[in-house]
């Protein structure tokens, strides 16, 4: 055990689940949240499931009070929960825009607001936001999603500047195409086309992202802040 507590949103499956298990395996106490009730299929005692909708500020406030009472306020916050609602812009409905922005961008604001005060008090903390290659290079059908994810870069930089002097780092990780439920709609032809544009010649696995996040949560990343770091097989190069 390293005595550090992590709270990660969207940990019931996909990238979030992989990060939660990786961090629990290397000794963090991990509180993994998801929108619906769930259990971890793991015997690790330091992996705690919590139902929490990141768009509901009242639930977040209540969760923060309860975690404080249990001495479980996080040292590391990972804003991973995200959704897509893809549609070409001309057909994009207001709710496609509102839902995607309120989960991917405002949800990150909501969770960070609830948990940063304790990090400031401790003069120590890590905030890691899961962005997307779509926020860096754009993607047709994802005006809502790429706006939200690009917004996370601004969020990351501004907050990093505000809280650096308090010992808190704020970074984003921008995954490329990772095989999860979110990309399960892709047929084999579409996957082959995407793979042609990836220098490392394959889609990513959730563990590719978890390895980078674990580094950012570690002491080794103490002098890195305000960055958006890609883990995309070279799909997008700055
Ligand atoms: P996923 O769809 O497999 O899992 C999403 C998780 O977020 C689930 O645990 C779900 O319960 C949770 N979630 C969604 N809305 C929520 C809400 N309102 N409150 C609480 N939890 C909520 O997604 P995946 O692929 O694991 O994605 C994780 C993150 O990585 C997302 O932010 C996504 O945008 C990002 N990402 C994924 C890529 C991919 O290719 N799969 C590529 C780039 C970024």
GROMACS .gro file of C-alpha atoms and ligand atoms in nm:
model
  282
    1UNK     CA    1   0.000   0.000   0.000
    2UNK     CA    2   0.124   0.354  -0.069
    3UNK     CA    3  -0.152   0.521   0.142
    4UNK     CA    4  -0.265   0.738  -0.150
    5UNK     CA    5  -0.632   0.748  -0.239
    6UNK     CA    6  -0.752   0.771  -0.597
    7UNK     CA    7  -1.101   0.859  -0.715
    8UNK     CA    8  -1.170   0.771  -1.076
    9UNK     CA    9  -1.498   0.836  -1.256
   10UNK     CA   10  -1.634   0.589  -1.511
   11UNK     CA   11  -1.455   0.289  -1.362
   12UNK     CA   12  -1.716   0.021  -1.432
   13UNK     CA   13  -1.570  -0.074  -1.771
   14UNK     CA   14  -1.328   0.015  -2.049
   15UNK     CA   15  -1.040   0.253  -1.988
   16UNK     CA   16  -1.158   0.356  -1.639
   17UNK     CA   17  -1.178  -0.006  -1.521
   18UNK     CA   18  -0.831  -0.079  -1.655
   19UNK     CA   19  -0.686   0.228  -1.478
   20UNK     CA   20  -0.866   0.139  -1.151
   21UNK     CA   21  -0.732  -0.219  -1.148
   22UNK     CA   22  -0.381  -0.109  -1.246
   23UNK     CA   23  -0.364   0.151  -0.969
   24UNK     CA   24  -0.512  -0.087  -0.711
   25UNK     CA   25  -0.254  -0.349  -0.810
   26UNK     CA   26   0.031  -0.107  -0.743
   27UNK     CA   27  -0.102  -0.018  -0.399
   28UNK     CA   28  -0.334   0.280  -0.432
   29UNK     CA   29  -0.670   0.270  -0.256
   30UNK     CA   30  -0.907   0.322  -0.548
   31UNK     CA   31  -1.263   0.451  -0.535
   32UNK     CA   32  -1.409   0.378  -0.876
   33UNK     CA   33  -1.736   0.541  -0.970
   34UNK     CA   34  -1.996   0.486  -1.240
   35UNK     CA   35  -2.339   0.618  -1.331
   36UNK     CA   36  -2.513   0.291  -1.237
   37UNK     CA   37  -2.471   0.046  -0.949
   38UNK     CA   38  -2.185  -0.196  -1.021
   39UNK     CA   39  -1.931  -0.431  -0.862
   40UNK     CA   40  -1.567  -0.493  -0.943
   41UNK     CA   41  -1.498  -0.845  -1.062
   42UNK     CA   42  -1.186  -0.855  -0.846
   43UNK     CA   43  -1.080  -0.974  -0.502
   44UNK     CA   44  -0.866  -0.664  -0.441
   45UNK     CA   45  -0.979  -0.509  -0.113
   46UNK     CA   46  -0.843  -0.166  -0.207
   47UNK     CA   47  -1.091  -0.131  -0.496
   48UNK     CA   48  -1.415   0.032  -0.383
   49UNK     CA   49  -1.714   0.078  -0.619
   50UNK     CA   50  -1.934   0.387  -0.582
   51UNK     CA   51  -2.244   0.485  -0.778
   52UNK     CA   52  -2.208   0.852  -0.873
   53UNK     CA   53  -2.350   1.049  -1.165
   54UNK     CA   54  -2.094   1.319  -1.245
   55UNK     CA   55  -2.364   1.543  -1.392
   56UNK     CA   56  -2.550   1.557  -1.058
   57UNK     CA   57  -2.393   1.817  -0.828
   58UNK     CA   58  -2.610   1.722  -0.530
   59UNK     CA   59  -2.496   1.358  -0.546
   60UNK     CA   60  -2.133   1.469  -0.575
   61UNK     CA   61  -2.167   1.694  -0.270
   62UNK     CA   62  -2.321   1.409  -0.071
   63UNK     CA   63  -2.047   1.168  -0.186
   64UNK     CA   64  -1.774   1.418  -0.087
   65UNK     CA   65  -1.923   1.453   0.263
   66UNK     CA   66  -1.945   1.078   0.305
   67UNK     CA   67  -1.589   1.019   0.177
   68UNK     CA   68  -1.458   1.289   0.412
   69UNK     CA   69  -1.625   1.116   0.708
   70UNK     CA   70  -1.449   0.792   0.609
   71UNK     CA   71  -1.110   0.965   0.557
   72UNK     CA   72  -1.131   0.876   0.190
   73UNK     CA   73  -1.092   1.211   0.017
   74UNK     CA   74  -0.875   1.154  -0.291
   75UNK     CA   75  -0.509   1.254  -0.335
   76UNK     CA   76  -0.546   1.171  -0.703
   77UNK     CA   77  -0.858   1.255  -0.905
   78UNK     CA   78  -0.899   1.096  -1.246
   79UNK     CA   79  -1.176   1.248  -1.456
   80UNK     CA   80  -1.234   0.960  -1.694
   81UNK     CA   81  -1.613   0.926  -1.738
   82UNK     CA   82  -1.722   1.028  -2.082
   83UNK     CA   83  -1.990   0.969  -2.343
   84UNK     CA   84  -2.032   1.023  -2.715
   85UNK     CA   85  -2.345   1.111  -2.909
   86UNK     CA   86  -2.215   1.132  -3.264
   87UNK     CA   87  -2.402   1.303  -3.545
   88UNK     CA   88  -2.307   1.529  -3.834
   89UNK     CA   89  -2.348   1.889  -3.724
   90UNK     CA   90  -2.656   1.965  -3.938
   91UNK     CA   91  -2.842   1.678  -3.772
   92UNK     CA   92  -2.701   1.724  -3.423
   93UNK     CA   93  -2.984   1.772  -3.174
   94UNK     CA   94  -2.963   2.016  -2.883
   95UNK     CA   95  -2.962   1.722  -2.642
   96UNK     CA   96  -2.667   1.559  -2.825
   97UNK     CA   97  -2.471   1.877  -2.757
   98UNK     CA   98  -2.599   1.930  -2.400
   99UNK     CA   99  -2.546   1.571  -2.282
  100UNK     CA  100  -2.195   1.541  -2.421
  101UNK     CA  101  -2.083   1.878  -2.284
  102UNK     CA  102  -2.243   1.820  -1.944
  103UNK     CA  103  -2.073   1.482  -1.896
  104UNK     CA  104  -1.731   1.529  -2.057
  105UNK     CA  105  -1.660   1.891  -1.964
  106UNK     CA  106  -1.898   2.005  -1.689
  107UNK     CA  107  -1.868   1.666  -1.516
  108UNK     CA  108  -1.494   1.725  -1.487
  109UNK     CA  109  -1.562   2.071  -1.341
  110UNK     CA  110  -1.812   1.922  -1.093
  111UNK     CA  111  -1.582   1.651  -0.959
  112UNK     CA  112  -1.274   1.873  -0.950
  113UNK     CA  113  -1.466   2.143  -0.760
  114UNK     CA  114  -1.573   1.889  -0.500
  115UNK     CA  115  -1.230   1.738  -0.437
  116UNK     CA  116  -0.964   2.003  -0.502
  117UNK     CA  117  -1.009   2.189  -0.170
  118UNK     CA  118  -0.870   1.898   0.027
  119UNK     CA  119  -0.570   1.875  -0.210
  120UNK     CA  120  -0.505   2.248  -0.156
  121UNK     CA  121  -0.524   2.192   0.219
  122UNK     CA  122  -0.273   1.905   0.190
  123UNK     CA  123  -0.055   2.105  -0.053
  124UNK     CA  124  -0.040   1.790  -0.262
  125UNK     CA  125  -0.257   1.642  -0.534
  126UNK     CA  126  -0.287   1.505  -0.884
  127UNK     CA  127  -0.567   1.571  -1.129
  128UNK     CA  128  -0.568   1.369  -1.450
  129UNK     CA  129  -0.831   1.435  -1.715
  130UNK     CA  130  -0.904   1.184  -1.989
  131UNK     CA  131  -0.938   1.382  -2.309
  132UNK     CA  132  -0.928   1.245  -2.667
  133UNK     CA  133  -0.743   1.267  -2.995
  134UNK     CA  134  -1.075   1.402  -3.124
  135UNK     CA  135  -1.022   1.718  -2.916
  136UNK     CA  136  -0.680   1.768  -3.075
  137UNK     CA  137  -0.740   1.693  -3.442
  138UNK     CA  138  -1.121   1.706  -3.477
  139UNK     CA  139  -1.337   1.425  -3.611
  140UNK     CA  140  -1.641   1.446  -3.840
  141UNK     CA  141  -1.960   1.365  -3.648
  142UNK     CA  142  -1.806   1.473  -3.318
  143UNK     CA  143  -1.842   1.852  -3.304
  144UNK     CA  144  -1.993   1.812  -2.956
  145UNK     CA  145  -1.737   1.559  -2.829
  146UNK     CA  146  -1.430   1.730  -2.974
  147UNK     CA  147  -1.547   2.066  -2.834
  148UNK     CA  148  -1.580   1.911  -2.487
  149UNK     CA  149  -1.244   1.737  -2.508
  150UNK     CA  150  -1.067   2.048  -2.647
  151UNK     CA  151  -1.227   2.236  -2.357
  152UNK     CA  152  -1.050   1.998  -2.120
  153UNK     CA  153  -0.712   2.119  -2.254
  154UNK     CA  154  -0.797   2.478  -2.157
  155UNK     CA  155  -0.932   2.357  -1.823
  156UNK     CA  156  -0.609   2.165  -1.763
  157UNK     CA  157  -0.376   2.453  -1.851
  158UNK     CA  158  -0.561   2.724  -1.656
  159UNK     CA  159  -0.611   2.511  -1.346
  160UNK     CA  160  -0.247   2.394  -1.359
  161UNK     CA  161  -0.139   2.758  -1.349
  162UNK     CA  162  -0.373   2.833  -1.057
  163UNK     CA  163  -0.281   2.543  -0.832
  164UNK     CA  164   0.082   2.463  -0.919
  165UNK     CA  165   0.208   2.668  -0.626
  166UNK     CA  166  -0.008   2.450  -0.398
  167UNK     CA  167   0.172   2.133  -0.500
  168UNK     CA  168  -0.103   2.011  -0.732
  169UNK     CA  169  -0.038   1.896  -1.088
  170UNK     CA  170  -0.311   1.893  -1.353
  171UNK     CA  171  -0.265   1.701  -1.678
  172UNK     CA  172  -0.471   1.549  -1.958
  173UNK     CA  173  -0.425   1.223  -2.139
  174UNK     CA  174  -0.551   1.207  -2.498
  175UNK     CA  175  -0.615   0.848  -2.608
  176UNK     CA  176  -0.652   0.760  -2.975
  177UNK     CA  177  -0.879   0.472  -3.082
  178UNK     CA  178  -0.900   0.233  -2.788
  179UNK     CA  179  -1.098  -0.092  -2.803
  180UNK     CA  180  -1.384  -0.045  -2.553
  181UNK     CA  181  -1.766  -0.029  -2.559
  182UNK     CA  182  -1.729   0.329  -2.687
  183UNK     CA  183  -1.566   0.212  -3.012
  184UNK     CA  184  -1.753  -0.121  -3.041
  185UNK     CA  185  -1.980   0.020  -3.313
  186UNK     CA  186  -1.687   0.025  -3.559
  187UNK     CA  187  -1.707  -0.255  -3.820
  188UNK     CA  188  -1.395  -0.435  -3.941
  189UNK     CA  189  -1.364  -0.219  -4.256
  190UNK     CA  190  -1.372   0.102  -4.052
  191UNK     CA  191  -1.119  -0.044  -3.806
  192UNK     CA  192  -0.885  -0.139  -4.094
  193UNK     CA  193  -0.905   0.216  -4.234
  194UNK     CA  194  -0.824   0.366  -3.894
  195UNK     CA  195  -0.535   0.124  -3.843
  196UNK     CA  196  -0.384   0.235  -4.178
  197UNK     CA  197  -0.350   0.586  -4.033
  198UNK     CA  198  -0.185   0.472  -3.708
  199UNK     CA  199   0.198   0.446  -3.729
  200UNK     CA  200   0.204   0.170  -3.464
  201UNK     CA  201  -0.043  -0.022  -3.682
  202UNK     CA  202  -0.304  -0.127  -3.426
  203UNK     CA  203  -0.588   0.008  -3.217
  204UNK     CA  204  -0.504   0.076  -2.852
  205UNK     CA  205  -0.593  -0.130  -2.546
  206UNK     CA  206  -0.724   0.021  -2.221
  207UNK     CA  207  -0.398  -0.089  -2.056
  208UNK     CA  208  -0.200   0.135  -2.295
  209UNK     CA  209  -0.382   0.430  -2.136
  210UNK     CA  210  -0.363   0.290  -1.782
  211UNK     CA  211   0.019   0.269  -1.800
  212UNK     CA  212   0.047   0.641  -1.879
  213UNK     CA  213  -0.207   0.740  -1.614
  214UNK     CA  214  -0.021   0.533  -1.353
  215UNK     CA  215   0.297   0.723  -1.439
  216UNK     CA  216   0.120   1.059  -1.408
  217UNK     CA  217  -0.014   0.952  -1.068
  218UNK     CA  218   0.333   0.848  -0.951
  219UNK     CA  219   0.605   1.051  -0.785
  220UNK     CA  220   0.805   1.027  -1.108
  221UNK     CA  221   0.565   1.275  -1.271
  222UNK     CA  222   0.607   1.542  -1.001
  223UNK     CA  223   0.745   1.806  -1.243
  224UNK     CA  224   0.487   1.761  -1.520
  225UNK     CA  225   0.182   1.988  -1.523
  226UNK     CA  226  -0.054   2.160  -1.767
  227UNK     CA  227   0.015   1.903  -2.039
  228UNK     CA  228  -0.204   1.702  -2.272
  229UNK     CA  229  -0.017   1.381  -2.345
  230UNK     CA  230  -0.128   1.157  -2.632
  231UNK     CA  231  -0.144   0.779  -2.617
  232UNK     CA  232  -0.260   0.704  -2.968
  233UNK     CA  233   0.004   0.497  -3.150
  234UNK     CA  234   0.121   0.812  -3.330
  235UNK     CA  235  -0.218   0.890  -3.489
  236UNK     CA  236  -0.183   1.261  -3.412
  237UNK     CA  237   0.156   1.428  -3.395
  238UNK     CA  238   0.186   1.791  -3.287
  239LIG     P1  239  -1.694   0.343  -2.192
  239LIG     O1  240  -1.818   0.383  -2.261
  239LIG     O2  241  -1.645   0.202  -2.209
  239LIG     O3  242  -1.706   0.371  -2.034
  239LIG     C1  243  -1.752   0.496  -1.990
  239LIG     C2  244  -1.762   0.497  -1.839
  239LIG     O4  245  -1.808   0.629  -1.804
  239LIG     C3  246  -1.861   0.398  -1.781
  239LIG     O5  247  -1.809   0.347  -1.659
  239LIG     C4  248  -1.984   0.484  -1.751
  239LIG     O6  249  -2.060   0.437  -1.638
  239LIG     C5  250  -1.918   0.616  -1.714
  239LIG     N1  251  -2.008   0.731  -1.727
  239LIG     C6  252  -2.065   0.780  -1.839
  239LIG     N2  253  -2.144   0.885  -1.806
  239LIG     C7  254  -2.133   0.902  -1.671
  239LIG     C8  255  -2.190   0.992  -1.577
  239LIG     N3  256  -2.277   1.088  -1.614
  239LIG     N4  257  -2.155   0.980  -1.446
  239LIG     C9  258  -2.069   0.884  -1.407
  239LIG     N5  259  -2.012   0.795  -1.490
  239LIG    C10  260  -2.046   0.804  -1.621
  239LIG     O7  261  -1.584   0.448  -2.237
  239LIG     P2  262  -1.426   0.435  -2.254
  239LIG     O8  263  -1.398   0.402  -2.396
  239LIG     O9  264  -1.368   0.351  -2.148
  239LIG    O10  265  -1.384   0.588  -2.234
  239LIG    C11  266  -1.331   0.639  -2.112
  239LIG    C12  267  -1.283   0.780  -2.138
  239LIG    O11  268  -1.185   0.778  -2.241
  239LIG    C13  269  -1.392   0.875  -2.185
  239LIG    O12  270  -1.372   1.003  -2.130
  239LIG    C14  271  -1.371   0.879  -2.334
  239LIG    O13  272  -1.420   0.998  -2.389
  239LIG    C15  273  -1.220   0.869  -2.343
  239LIG     N6  274  -1.171   0.821  -2.470
  239LIG    C16  275  -1.202   0.698  -2.519
  239LIG    C17  276  -1.152   0.656  -2.641
  239LIG    C18  277  -1.182   0.523  -2.700
  239LIG    O14  278  -1.140   0.499  -2.815
  239LIG     N7  279  -1.248   0.431  -2.631
  239LIG    C19  280  -1.066   0.743  -2.721
  239LIG    C20  281  -1.038   0.870  -2.661
  239LIG    C21  282  -1.089   0.906  -2.540
   0.00000   0.00000   0.00000
